[in-house]
Amino acid sequence: MVTPIIRIKDIAWIRLRSPDLDKAEEYLTTFGLVRAERSGDKLYMRGTDPSHHIHITEKGDPAVLRIAFWAQSLEDLHKLSREGDGASAVEDLDEPGGGKRVRIREHNGMELEVVWGVESAAPLQAEANAFNFGANKTARPGKLLRVEHRPSLVKRIGHVVISTPEIEKSVAWAQRHLGIVASDDVHMEDDPDTLLASFNRVDAGPDYVDHHVMMFGRHASSGMNHVSFEVQDFDDLATGHDTLMQKYPDLHLWGLGRHTLGAQVFDYWMDPWGRVHEHWTDTDVLNNSHEYRKHPKSTGLHSQWGPQAPQAFRDAASR
Ligand SMILES: [Fe+2]
């Protein structure tokens, strides 16, 4: 196993480019994000968690500009700048929230930014429902549950998935430069040596983290397969689904269902320019006592319930 240059703390944001910021904001608001700031040609959207922003749109031709990850320290940014292949200097982030970053291209040439010191914001209010089931049958004694018809309330950005023809090299690059570790891999049904997908998590030692922060899927072309956002709970996901379905029925891609690896309850939507955005709630959380496993495609990439992945989802690779 390679010694990583740094170990990222989490994913920070996605930076896209879109030709129409009004249209982008309308879509993202219906998706469940909240405007943090909008200047002439940039739109910053946030969730209810304290991150200043988790989604940036710059005005221009459609593109996936950068995927951002949190460094643990300023020293780590300097280390990545010194030791990362083709890394930029440590730069000031000249935008709302401030902070510093290092730009670097991953194995497929997609640009990443590793950031530190960006201001946080006060969390936004989000009511958590209690559920009267399982061992806690009276978690909501006498209280009536009523689900409002409204967009989801996105909490935070959760992970990104990269489509890549050279999956082994892509994973090796990310494990060395970002310090992520494999939770589960998926191989071709009858060929354990051909890797199809690799689910990697933040390495936080004994602390529990999401099953994956970055996943790679083998595909003929490279690009972003999807970017993923955690919502509050099941009702929040479902009412957000209904709200999006009313306004953008043609943009629904896949869901609702529950994945096997990671076990999230998921719902996938394209944005107006075809970039896939996921809602999910509930995930397996793992720490360094998790035993890495390899699965055949038929079990690893199977939905535990709900529909299986459509071809349009498997082919998503936005640049
Ligand atoms: Fe996902």
PDB file of C-alpha atoms and ligand atoms in Angstrom:
ATOM      1  CA  MET A   1       0.000   0.000   0.000  1.00  0.00           C
ATOM      2  CA  VAL A   2       1.281   3.465  -0.896  1.00  0.00           C
ATOM      3  CA  THR A   3       1.798   6.115   1.746  1.00  0.00           C
ATOM      4  CA  PRO A   4      -0.542   8.974   0.851  1.00  0.00           C
ATOM      5  CA  ILE A   5       0.715  12.529   0.483  1.00  0.00           C
ATOM      6  CA  ILE A   6      -2.204  13.828   2.556  1.00  0.00           C
ATOM      7  CA  ARG A   7      -5.496  12.492   3.911  1.00  0.00           C
ATOM      8  CA  ILE A   8      -8.487  14.634   2.981  1.00  0.00           C
ATOM      9  CA  LYS A   9     -11.114  15.366   5.627  1.00  0.00           C
ATOM     10  CA  ASP A  10     -14.153  15.335   3.327  1.00  0.00           C
ATOM     11  CA  ILE A  11     -15.563  16.495   0.000  1.00  0.00           C
ATOM     12  CA  ALA A  12     -16.147  20.289  -0.009  1.00  0.00           C
ATOM     13  CA  TRP A  13     -18.046  21.336  -3.137  1.00  0.00           C
ATOM     14  CA  ILE A  14     -18.622  20.876  -6.846  1.00  0.00           C
ATOM     15  CA  ARG A  15     -17.844  23.709  -9.261  1.00  0.00           C
ATOM     16  CA  LEU A  16     -19.820  23.581 -12.502  1.00  0.00           C
ATOM     17  CA  ARG A  17     -20.226  25.975 -15.416  1.00  0.00           C
ATOM     18  CA  SER A  18     -23.679  26.681 -16.872  1.00  0.00           C
ATOM     19  CA  PRO A  19     -24.841  29.163 -19.513  1.00  0.00           C
ATOM     20  CA  ASP A  20     -27.834  30.524 -17.583  1.00  0.00           C
ATOM     21  CA  LEU A  21     -27.489  31.320 -13.869  1.00  0.00           C
ATOM     22  CA  ASP A  22     -31.221  32.053 -13.409  1.00  0.00           C
ATOM     23  CA  LYS A  23     -32.081  28.650 -14.807  1.00  0.00           C
ATOM     24  CA  ALA A  24     -29.342  27.035 -12.701  1.00  0.00           C
ATOM     25  CA  GLU A  25     -30.566  28.691  -9.501  1.00  0.00           C
ATOM     26  CA  GLU A  26     -34.171  27.729 -10.185  1.00  0.00           C
ATOM     27  CA  TYR A  27     -33.172  24.092 -10.705  1.00  0.00           C
ATOM     28  CA  LEU A  28     -30.824  23.944  -7.710  1.00  0.00           C
ATOM     29  CA  THR A  29     -33.417  25.592  -5.444  1.00  0.00           C
ATOM     30  CA  THR A  30     -35.967  22.985  -6.501  1.00  0.00           C
ATOM     31  CA  PHE A  31     -33.285  20.336  -5.892  1.00  0.00           C
ATOM     32  CA  GLY A  32     -33.038  21.586  -2.307  1.00  0.00           C
ATOM     33  CA  LEU A  33     -30.056  23.925  -2.113  1.00  0.00           C
ATOM     34  CA  VAL A  34     -30.183  27.473  -0.745  1.00  0.00           C
ATOM     35  CA  ARG A  35     -28.474  30.506  -2.240  1.00  0.00           C
ATOM     36  CA  ALA A  36     -25.478  31.564  -0.147  1.00  0.00           C
ATOM     37  CA  GLU A  37     -24.348  34.282  -2.516  1.00  0.00           C
ATOM     38  CA  ARG A  38     -24.687  35.337  -6.141  1.00  0.00           C
ATOM     39  CA  SER A  39     -22.421  37.833  -7.845  1.00  0.00           C
ATOM     40  CA  GLY A  40     -22.549  38.811 -11.511  1.00  0.00           C
ATOM     41  CA  ASP A  41     -21.286  35.555 -12.918  1.00  0.00           C
ATOM     42  CA  LYS A  42     -21.099  33.115 -10.011  1.00  0.00           C
ATOM     43  CA  LEU A  43     -23.732  31.364  -7.946  1.00  0.00           C
ATOM     44  CA  TYR A  44     -22.916  29.807  -4.549  1.00  0.00           C
ATOM     45  CA  MET A  45     -25.437  27.393  -3.034  1.00  0.00           C
ATOM     46  CA  ARG A  46     -25.369  25.781   0.414  1.00  0.00           C
ATOM     47  CA  GLY A  47     -27.115  23.112   2.463  1.00  0.00           C
ATOM     48  CA  THR A  48     -28.395  23.198   6.050  1.00  0.00           C
ATOM     49  CA  ASP A  49     -25.036  22.084   7.507  1.00  0.00           C
ATOM     50  CA  PRO A  50     -22.522  24.842   8.317  1.00  0.00           C
ATOM     51  CA  SER A  51     -20.457  24.777   5.111  1.00  0.00           C
ATOM     52  CA  HIS A  52     -20.450  28.225   3.488  1.00  0.00           C
ATOM     53  CA  HIS A  53     -21.259  26.655   0.110  1.00  0.00           C
ATOM     54  CA  ILE A  54     -21.298  23.173  -1.408  1.00  0.00           C
ATOM     55  CA  HIS A  55     -22.231  23.937  -5.028  1.00  0.00           C
ATOM     56  CA  ILE A  56     -20.755  26.650  -7.247  1.00  0.00           C
ATOM     57  CA  THR A  57     -21.976  27.590 -10.728  1.00  0.00           C
ATOM     58  CA  GLU A  58     -19.905  29.854 -12.937  1.00  0.00           C
ATOM     59  CA  LYS A  59     -21.508  31.375 -16.028  1.00  0.00           C
ATOM     60  CA  GLY A  60     -20.382  30.010 -19.393  1.00  0.00           C
ATOM     61  CA  ASP A  61     -20.494  26.941 -21.603  1.00  0.00           C
ATOM     62  CA  PRO A  62     -21.547  23.811 -19.681  1.00  0.00           C
ATOM     63  CA  ALA A  63     -18.602  22.121 -17.960  1.00  0.00           C
ATOM     64  CA  VAL A  64     -17.544  20.330 -14.812  1.00  0.00           C
ATOM     65  CA  LEU A  65     -14.844  22.729 -13.666  1.00  0.00           C
ATOM     66  CA  ARG A  66     -13.554  21.271 -10.389  1.00  0.00           C
ATOM     67  CA  ILE A  67     -14.310  18.915  -7.547  1.00  0.00           C
ATOM     68  CA  ALA A  68     -13.175  20.256  -4.168  1.00  0.00           C
ATOM     69  CA  PHE A  69     -12.036  18.392  -1.055  1.00  0.00           C
ATOM     70  CA  TRP A  70     -11.201  19.621   2.444  1.00  0.00           C
ATOM     71  CA  ALA A  71      -7.589  19.345   3.585  1.00  0.00           C
ATOM     72  CA  GLN A  72      -7.069  18.773   7.304  1.00  0.00           C
ATOM     73  CA  SER A  73      -4.516  21.580   7.708  1.00  0.00           C
ATOM     74  CA  LEU A  74      -2.668  24.344   5.948  1.00  0.00           C
ATOM     75  CA  GLU A  75       0.495  22.244   6.261  1.00  0.00           C
ATOM     76  CA  ASP A  76      -1.217  19.545   4.233  1.00  0.00           C
ATOM     77  CA  LEU A  77      -1.989  22.038   1.461  1.00  0.00           C
ATOM     78  CA  HIS A  78       1.685  22.960   1.306  1.00  0.00           C
ATOM     79  CA  LYS A  79       2.673  19.288   1.315  1.00  0.00           C
ATOM     80  CA  LEU A  80       0.283  18.532  -1.554  1.00  0.00           C
ATOM     81  CA  SER A  81       1.597  21.535  -3.455  1.00  0.00           C
ATOM     82  CA  ARG A  82       5.190  20.294  -3.030  1.00  0.00           C
ATOM     83  CA  GLU A  83       4.675  16.589  -3.620  1.00  0.00           C
ATOM     84  CA  GLY A  84       1.541  16.239  -5.773  1.00  0.00           C
ATOM     85  CA  ASP A  85       2.064  15.535  -9.487  1.00  0.00           C
ATOM     86  CA  GLY A  86       1.589  18.841 -11.310  1.00  0.00           C
ATOM     87  CA  ALA A  87       0.075  20.565  -8.256  1.00  0.00           C
ATOM     88  CA  SER A  88      -0.326  24.355  -8.183  1.00  0.00           C
ATOM     89  CA  ALA A  89       1.118  26.616  -5.530  1.00  0.00           C
ATOM     90  CA  VAL A  90      -1.035  27.299  -2.465  1.00  0.00           C
ATOM     91  CA  GLU A  91      -3.379  30.051  -3.688  1.00  0.00           C
ATOM     92  CA  ASP A  92      -5.824  32.394  -1.979  1.00  0.00           C
ATOM     93  CA  LEU A  93      -9.438  31.582  -2.815  1.00  0.00           C
ATOM     94  CA  ASP A  94     -10.718  34.899  -4.074  1.00  0.00           C
ATOM     95  CA  GLU A  95     -14.404  34.280  -3.484  1.00  0.00           C
ATOM     96  CA  PRO A  96     -17.071  34.281  -0.747  1.00  0.00           C
ATOM     97  CA  GLY A  97     -15.864  32.414   2.336  1.00  0.00           C
ATOM     98  CA  GLY A  98     -12.199  32.992   1.458  1.00  0.00           C
ATOM     99  CA  GLY A  99      -9.694  30.278   2.296  1.00  0.00           C
ATOM    100  CA  LYS A 100      -6.807  28.710   0.425  1.00  0.00           C
ATOM    101  CA  ARG A 101      -6.473  26.001  -2.172  1.00  0.00           C
ATOM    102  CA  VAL A 102      -4.204  23.839  -4.286  1.00  0.00           C
ATOM    103  CA  ARG A 103      -5.327  22.940  -7.797  1.00  0.00           C
ATOM    104  CA  ILE A 104      -4.314  19.567  -9.203  1.00  0.00           C
ATOM    105  CA  ARG A 105      -5.422  17.307 -12.053  1.00  0.00           C
ATOM    106  CA  GLU A 106      -6.372  13.736 -11.241  1.00  0.00           C
ATOM    107  CA  HIS A 107      -5.451  10.792 -13.456  1.00  0.00           C
ATOM    108  CA  ASN A 108      -8.100  11.544 -16.132  1.00  0.00           C
ATOM    109  CA  GLY A 109      -7.159  15.199 -16.287  1.00  0.00           C
ATOM    110  CA  MET A 110     -10.169  16.378 -14.292  1.00  0.00           C
ATOM    111  CA  GLU A 111      -9.275  19.333 -12.138  1.00  0.00           C
ATOM    112  CA  LEU A 112      -9.609  19.110  -8.362  1.00  0.00           C
ATOM    113  CA  GLU A 113      -9.137  21.779  -5.732  1.00  0.00           C
ATOM    114  CA  VAL A 114      -8.065  20.858  -2.235  1.00  0.00           C
ATOM    115  CA  VAL A 115      -9.109  23.637   0.132  1.00  0.00           C
ATOM    116  CA  TRP A 116      -8.583  24.824   3.694  1.00  0.00           C
ATOM    117  CA  GLY A 117      -9.675  27.710   5.872  1.00  0.00           C
ATOM    118  CA  VAL A 118     -12.957  28.572   4.143  1.00  0.00           C
ATOM    119  CA  GLU A 119     -15.334  30.308   6.579  1.00  0.00           C
ATOM    120  CA  SER A 120     -18.290  28.336   7.814  1.00  0.00           C
ATOM    121  CA  ALA A 121     -21.790  29.690   8.237  1.00  0.00           C
ATOM    122  CA  ALA A 122     -24.512  29.236  10.849  1.00  0.00           C
ATOM    123  CA  PRO A 123     -26.494  26.048  10.175  1.00  0.00           C
ATOM    124  CA  LEU A 124     -29.982  26.431   8.719  1.00  0.00           C
ATOM    125  CA  GLN A 125     -32.951  25.051  10.582  1.00  0.00           C
ATOM    126  CA  ALA A 126     -34.202  21.626   9.573  1.00  0.00           C
ATOM    127  CA  GLU A 127     -36.695  19.731  11.653  1.00  0.00           C
ATOM    128  CA  ALA A 128     -35.896  16.060  12.175  1.00  0.00           C
ATOM    129  CA  ASN A 129     -38.895  13.747  12.240  1.00  0.00           C
ATOM    130  CA  ALA A 130     -39.038  10.994  14.808  1.00  0.00           C
ATOM    131  CA  PHE A 131     -40.445   7.666  13.579  1.00  0.00           C
ATOM    132  CA  ASN A 132     -42.673   5.335  15.571  1.00  0.00           C
ATOM    133  CA  PHE A 133     -41.185   2.053  14.487  1.00  0.00           C
ATOM    134  CA  GLY A 134     -38.658  -0.569  15.501  1.00  0.00           C
ATOM    135  CA  ALA A 135     -37.598  -0.662  19.117  1.00  0.00           C
ATOM    136  CA  ASN A 136     -38.734   2.910  19.645  1.00  0.00           C
ATOM    137  CA  LYS A 137     -42.472   2.640  18.985  1.00  0.00           C
ATOM    138  CA  THR A 138     -43.244   5.830  20.903  1.00  0.00           C
ATOM    139  CA  ALA A 139     -40.521   8.109  19.596  1.00  0.00           C
ATOM    140  CA  ARG A 140     -43.233  10.643  18.653  1.00  0.00           C
ATOM    141  CA  PRO A 141     -45.796  10.205  21.414  1.00  0.00           C
ATOM    142  CA  GLY A 142     -49.021  12.019  20.565  1.00  0.00           C
ATOM    143  CA  LYS A 143     -47.339  14.120  17.884  1.00  0.00           C
ATOM    144  CA  LEU A 144     -48.812  13.987  14.368  1.00  0.00           C
ATOM    145  CA  LEU A 145     -46.380  13.570  11.485  1.00  0.00           C
ATOM    146  CA  ARG A 146     -47.255  15.757   8.497  1.00  0.00           C
ATOM    147  CA  VAL A 147     -44.928  15.984   5.502  1.00  0.00           C
ATOM    148  CA  GLU A 148     -44.991  19.275   3.671  1.00  0.00           C
ATOM    149  CA  HIS A 149     -44.886  19.299  -0.142  1.00  0.00           C
ATOM    150  CA  ARG A 150     -41.603  21.145  -0.748  1.00  0.00           C
ATOM    151  CA  PRO A 151     -38.079  20.713  -2.093  1.00  0.00           C
ATOM    152  CA  SER A 152     -35.722  18.499  -0.086  1.00  0.00           C
ATOM    153  CA  LEU A 153     -33.511  20.250   2.428  1.00  0.00           C
ATOM    154  CA  VAL A 154     -30.026  19.233   1.356  1.00  0.00           C
ATOM    155  CA  LYS A 155     -27.717  18.859   4.384  1.00  0.00           C
ATOM    156  CA  ARG A 156     -24.313  18.503   2.797  1.00  0.00           C
ATOM    157  CA  ILE A 157     -22.367  17.266  -0.197  1.00  0.00           C
ATOM    158  CA  GLY A 158     -21.533  13.589   0.229  1.00  0.00           C
ATOM    159  CA  HIS A 159     -19.518  12.117  -2.619  1.00  0.00           C
ATOM    160  CA  VAL A 160     -18.530  12.229  -6.259  1.00  0.00           C
ATOM    161  CA  VAL A 161     -18.239   9.442  -8.815  1.00  0.00           C
ATOM    162  CA  ILE A 162     -15.763   9.461 -11.686  1.00  0.00           C
ATOM    163  CA  SER A 163     -16.198   7.432 -14.862  1.00  0.00           C
ATOM    164  CA  THR A 164     -12.817   6.329 -16.177  1.00  0.00           C
ATOM    165  CA  PRO A 165     -11.334   3.972 -18.779  1.00  0.00           C
ATOM    166  CA  GLU A 166      -8.250   3.464 -16.574  1.00  0.00           C
ATOM    167  CA  ILE A 167      -9.866   2.647 -13.276  1.00  0.00           C
ATOM    168  CA  GLU A 168      -6.863   1.064 -11.542  1.00  0.00           C
ATOM    169  CA  LYS A 169      -4.647   4.078 -12.285  1.00  0.00           C
ATOM    170  CA  SER A 170      -7.408   6.513 -11.308  1.00  0.00           C
ATOM    171  CA  VAL A 171      -7.883   4.828  -7.951  1.00  0.00           C
ATOM    172  CA  ALA A 172      -4.135   4.640  -7.328  1.00  0.00           C
ATOM    173  CA  TRP A 173      -3.777   8.356  -8.104  1.00  0.00           C
ATOM    174  CA  ALA A 174      -6.568   9.309  -5.705  1.00  0.00           C
ATOM    175  CA  GLN A 175      -5.370   7.033  -2.913  1.00  0.00           C
ATOM    176  CA  ARG A 176      -1.862   8.525  -3.132  1.00  0.00           C
ATOM    177  CA  HIS A 177      -2.872  12.189  -3.479  1.00  0.00           C
ATOM    178  CA  LEU A 178      -5.995  12.284  -1.283  1.00  0.00           C
ATOM    179  CA  GLY A 179      -5.374   9.457   1.182  1.00  0.00           C
ATOM    180  CA  ILE A 180      -8.717   7.768   0.563  1.00  0.00           C
ATOM    181  CA  VAL A 181      -9.043   4.018   1.154  1.00  0.00           C
ATOM    182  CA  ALA A 182     -11.109   1.326  -0.551  1.00  0.00           C
ATOM    183  CA  SER A 183     -14.219   0.151   1.316  1.00  0.00           C
ATOM    184  CA  ASP A 184     -15.474  -2.217  -1.405  1.00  0.00           C
ATOM    185  CA  ASP A 185     -14.580  -3.035  -4.992  1.00  0.00           C
ATOM    186  CA  VAL A 186     -16.699  -4.643  -7.695  1.00  0.00           C
ATOM    187  CA  HIS A 187     -15.311  -6.936 -10.381  1.00  0.00           C
ATOM    188  CA  MET A 188     -16.634  -8.364 -13.611  1.00  0.00           C
ATOM    189  CA  GLU A 189     -18.984 -11.250 -12.917  1.00  0.00           C
ATOM    190  CA  ASP A 190     -16.754 -14.110 -14.086  1.00  0.00           C
ATOM    191  CA  ASP A 191     -13.417 -12.333 -13.920  1.00  0.00           C
ATOM    192  CA  PRO A 192     -12.264 -11.281 -10.438  1.00  0.00           C
ATOM    193  CA  ASP A 193      -9.235  -9.529 -11.947  1.00  0.00           C
ATOM    194  CA  THR A 194     -11.235  -7.006 -13.983  1.00  0.00           C
ATOM    195  CA  LEU A 195     -12.200  -4.118 -11.750  1.00  0.00           C
ATOM    196  CA  LEU A 196     -15.533  -2.451 -12.581  1.00  0.00           C
ATOM    197  CA  ALA A 197     -16.038  -0.113  -9.639  1.00  0.00           C
ATOM    198  CA  SER A 198     -14.125   1.050  -6.583  1.00  0.00           C
ATOM    199  CA  PHE A 199     -15.796   2.683  -3.563  1.00  0.00           C
ATOM    200  CA  ASN A 200     -13.357   4.728  -1.460  1.00  0.00           C
ATOM    201  CA  ARG A 201     -13.854   6.485   1.879  1.00  0.00           C
ATOM    202  CA  VAL A 202     -12.052   9.133   3.862  1.00  0.00           C
ATOM    203  CA  ASP A 203      -9.420   7.550   6.120  1.00  0.00           C
ATOM    204  CA  ALA A 204     -10.296   8.840   9.589  1.00  0.00           C
ATOM    205  CA  GLY A 205      -8.795   5.895  11.504  1.00  0.00           C
ATOM    206  CA  PRO A 206     -11.207   4.765  14.247  1.00  0.00           C
ATOM    207  CA  ASP A 207     -13.798   7.460  13.482  1.00  0.00           C
ATOM    208  CA  TYR A 208     -16.805   6.379  11.455  1.00  0.00           C
ATOM    209  CA  VAL A 209     -17.248   8.014   8.034  1.00  0.00           C
ATOM    210  CA  ASP A 210     -19.550   7.533   5.023  1.00  0.00           C
ATOM    211  CA  HIS A 211     -19.000   4.300   3.072  1.00  0.00           C
ATOM    212  CA  HIS A 212     -17.624   6.334   0.161  1.00  0.00           C
ATOM    213  CA  VAL A 213     -16.548   9.875  -0.596  1.00  0.00           C
ATOM    214  CA  MET A 214     -15.189   9.069  -4.041  1.00  0.00           C
ATOM    215  CA  MET A 215     -16.095   6.209  -6.301  1.00  0.00           C
ATOM    216  CA  PHE A 216     -14.718   5.176  -9.666  1.00  0.00           C
ATOM    217  CA  GLY A 217     -16.538   3.255 -12.362  1.00  0.00           C
ATOM    218  CA  ARG A 218     -14.996   1.689 -15.453  1.00  0.00           C
ATOM    219  CA  HIS A 219     -16.308   3.328 -18.614  1.00  0.00           C
ATOM    220  CA  ALA A 220     -15.107   4.040 -22.165  1.00  0.00           C
ATOM    221  CA  SER A 221     -15.000   7.797 -21.542  1.00  0.00           C
ATOM    222  CA  SER A 222     -13.906   9.765 -18.518  1.00  0.00           C
ATOM    223  CA  GLY A 223     -15.886  12.396 -16.653  1.00  0.00           C
ATOM    224  CA  MET A 224     -18.127  12.992 -13.682  1.00  0.00           C
ATOM    225  CA  ASN A 225     -20.752  10.278 -13.394  1.00  0.00           C
ATOM    226  CA  HIS A 226     -22.589  12.049 -10.578  1.00  0.00           C
ATOM    227  CA  VAL A 227     -22.269  14.314  -7.574  1.00  0.00           C
ATOM    228  CA  SER A 228     -24.194  13.427  -4.478  1.00  0.00           C
ATOM    229  CA  PHE A 229     -25.933  15.322  -1.689  1.00  0.00           C
ATOM    230  CA  GLU A 230     -27.237  14.050   1.644  1.00  0.00           C
ATOM    231  CA  VAL A 231     -30.768  15.096   2.596  1.00  0.00           C
ATOM    232  CA  GLN A 232     -32.456  15.049   6.046  1.00  0.00           C
ATOM    233  CA  ASP A 233     -34.326  11.737   6.074  1.00  0.00           C
ATOM    234  CA  PHE A 234     -36.680   9.471   4.089  1.00  0.00           C
ATOM    235  CA  ASP A 235     -39.629  11.894   4.043  1.00  0.00           C
ATOM    236  CA  ASP A 236     -37.352  14.720   3.006  1.00  0.00           C
ATOM    237  CA  LEU A 237     -36.048  12.632   0.104  1.00  0.00           C
ATOM    238  CA  ALA A 238     -39.549  11.575  -0.965  1.00  0.00           C
ATOM    239  CA  THR A 239     -41.181  14.998  -0.778  1.00  0.00           C
ATOM    240  CA  GLY A 240     -38.210  16.406  -2.685  1.00  0.00           C
ATOM    241  CA  HIS A 241     -38.754  13.711  -5.311  1.00  0.00           C
ATOM    242  CA  ASP A 242     -42.418  14.705  -5.704  1.00  0.00           C
ATOM    243  CA  THR A 243     -41.510  18.381  -5.951  1.00  0.00           C
ATOM    244  CA  LEU A 244     -38.844  17.805  -8.606  1.00  0.00           C
ATOM    245  CA  MET A 245     -41.138  15.436 -10.493  1.00  0.00           C
ATOM    246  CA  GLN A 246     -43.814  18.119 -10.751  1.00  0.00           C
ATOM    247  CA  LYS A 247     -41.459  20.670 -12.256  1.00  0.00           C
ATOM    248  CA  TYR A 248     -38.827  18.592 -14.085  1.00  0.00           C
ATOM    249  CA  PRO A 249     -40.366  15.188 -14.925  1.00  0.00           C
ATOM    250  CA  ASP A 250     -38.013  14.713 -17.891  1.00  0.00           C
ATOM    251  CA  LEU A 251     -34.909  15.136 -15.744  1.00  0.00           C
ATOM    252  CA  HIS A 252     -35.533  12.174 -13.445  1.00  0.00           C
ATOM    253  CA  LEU A 253     -32.936   9.466 -14.047  1.00  0.00           C
ATOM    254  CA  TRP A 254     -33.063   6.693 -11.435  1.00  0.00           C
ATOM    255  CA  GLY A 255     -34.778   5.940  -8.136  1.00  0.00           C
ATOM    256  CA  LEU A 256     -36.041   5.683  -5.553  1.00  0.00           C
ATOM    257  CA  GLY A 257     -34.114   2.662  -4.376  1.00  0.00           C
ATOM    258  CA  ARG A 258     -31.523   1.419  -1.900  1.00  0.00           C
ATOM    259  CA  HIS A 259     -27.973   0.634  -2.997  1.00  0.00           C
ATOM    260  CA  THR A 260     -26.170  -2.458  -1.780  1.00  0.00           C
ATOM    261  CA  LEU A 261     -22.649  -1.030  -1.316  1.00  0.00           C
ATOM    262  CA  GLY A 262     -23.062   2.010   0.930  1.00  0.00           C
ATOM    263  CA  ALA A 263     -26.746   1.113   1.449  1.00  0.00           C
ATOM    264  CA  GLN A 264     -27.998   4.646   0.750  1.00  0.00           C
ATOM    265  CA  VAL A 265     -31.617   5.283  -0.178  1.00  0.00           C
ATOM    266  CA  PHE A 266     -31.092   7.148  -3.446  1.00  0.00           C
ATOM    267  CA  ASP A 267     -32.781   9.310  -6.088  1.00  0.00           C
ATOM    268  CA  TYR A 268     -30.934  10.592  -9.184  1.00  0.00           C
ATOM    269  CA  TRP A 269     -31.703  13.689 -11.261  1.00  0.00           C
ATOM    270  CA  MET A 270     -30.031  15.365 -14.193  1.00  0.00           C
ATOM    271  CA  ASP A 271     -29.620  19.122 -14.075  1.00  0.00           C
ATOM    272  CA  PRO A 272     -30.800  21.111 -17.148  1.00  0.00           C
ATOM    273  CA  TRP A 273     -27.379  20.508 -18.781  1.00  0.00           C
ATOM    274  CA  GLY A 274     -27.279  16.759 -18.119  1.00  0.00           C
ATOM    275  CA  ARG A 275     -25.003  16.666 -15.054  1.00  0.00           C
ATOM    276  CA  VAL A 276     -26.288  14.014 -12.659  1.00  0.00           C
ATOM    277  CA  HIS A 277     -27.113  15.117  -9.091  1.00  0.00           C
ATOM    278  CA  GLU A 278     -28.053  12.543  -6.448  1.00  0.00           C
ATOM    279  CA  HIS A 279     -30.128  12.851  -3.289  1.00  0.00           C
ATOM    280  CA  TRP A 280     -29.523  10.227  -0.631  1.00  0.00           C
ATOM    281  CA  THR A 281     -30.292   9.546   2.995  1.00  0.00           C
ATOM    282  CA  ASP A 282     -29.008   6.904   5.410  1.00  0.00           C
ATOM    283  CA  THR A 283     -25.681   5.278   4.630  1.00  0.00           C
ATOM    284  CA  ASP A 284     -23.426   2.599   6.048  1.00  0.00           C
ATOM    285  CA  VAL A 285     -20.657   4.253   8.040  1.00  0.00           C
ATOM    286  CA  LEU A 286     -17.300   2.519   8.417  1.00  0.00           C
ATOM    287  CA  ASN A 287     -13.985   2.935  10.205  1.00  0.00           C
ATOM    288  CA  ASN A 288     -10.582   1.299   9.910  1.00  0.00           C
ATOM    289  CA  SER A 289     -11.856  -1.957  11.366  1.00  0.00           C
ATOM    290  CA  HIS A 290     -13.876  -2.505   8.179  1.00  0.00           C
ATOM    291  CA  GLU A 291     -12.587  -5.408   6.155  1.00  0.00           C
ATOM    292  CA  TYR A 292     -12.130  -4.508   2.488  1.00  0.00           C
ATOM    293  CA  ARG A 293     -14.140  -6.810   0.227  1.00  0.00           C
ATOM    294  CA  LYS A 294     -14.475  -7.543  -3.495  1.00  0.00           C
ATOM    295  CA  HIS A 295     -17.859  -8.363  -4.989  1.00  0.00           C
ATOM    296  CA  PRO A 296     -19.097  -9.654  -8.327  1.00  0.00           C
ATOM    297  CA  LYS A 297     -21.196  -7.197 -10.314  1.00  0.00           C
ATOM    298  CA  SER A 298     -24.464  -9.064  -9.707  1.00  0.00           C
ATOM    299  CA  THR A 299     -24.340  -8.392  -5.966  1.00  0.00           C
ATOM    300  CA  GLY A 300     -22.150  -5.276  -5.710  1.00  0.00           C
ATOM    301  CA  LEU A 301     -24.028  -3.039  -8.133  1.00  0.00           C
ATOM    302  CA  HIS A 302     -27.483  -4.377  -7.386  1.00  0.00           C
ATOM    303  CA  SER A 303     -30.252  -2.220  -5.873  1.00  0.00           C
ATOM    304  CA  GLN A 304     -31.508  -3.893  -2.692  1.00  0.00           C
ATOM    305  CA  TRP A 305     -34.942  -2.542  -3.615  1.00  0.00           C
ATOM    306  CA  GLY A 306     -36.163  -0.214  -6.311  1.00  0.00           C
ATOM    307  CA  PRO A 307     -35.168  -0.255  -9.976  1.00  0.00           C
ATOM    308  CA  GLN A 308     -31.732  -1.272 -11.265  1.00  0.00           C
ATOM    309  CA  ALA A 309     -29.457   1.331 -12.901  1.00  0.00           C
ATOM    310  CA  PRO A 310     -30.637   2.445 -16.362  1.00  0.00           C
ATOM    311  CA  GLN A 311     -28.127   2.636 -19.219  1.00  0.00           C
ATOM    312  CA  ALA A 312     -28.280   6.462 -19.249  1.00  0.00           C
ATOM    313  CA  PHE A 313     -27.012   6.476 -15.658  1.00  0.00           C
ATOM    314  CA  ARG A 314     -24.204   4.030 -16.402  1.00  0.00           C
ATOM    315  CA  ASP A 315     -23.124   6.135 -19.382  1.00  0.00           C
ATOM    316  CA  ALA A 316     -23.002   9.459 -17.526  1.00  0.00           C
ATOM    317  CA  ALA A 317     -19.549  11.050 -17.838  1.00  0.00           C
ATOM    318  CA  SER A 318     -19.772  14.871 -17.826  1.00  0.00           C
ATOM    319  CA  ARG A 319     -16.694  16.996 -18.495  1.00  0.00           C
TER     320      ARG A 319
HETATM  321 FE    FE B   1     -23.916   8.019  -5.358  1.00  0.00          FE
END
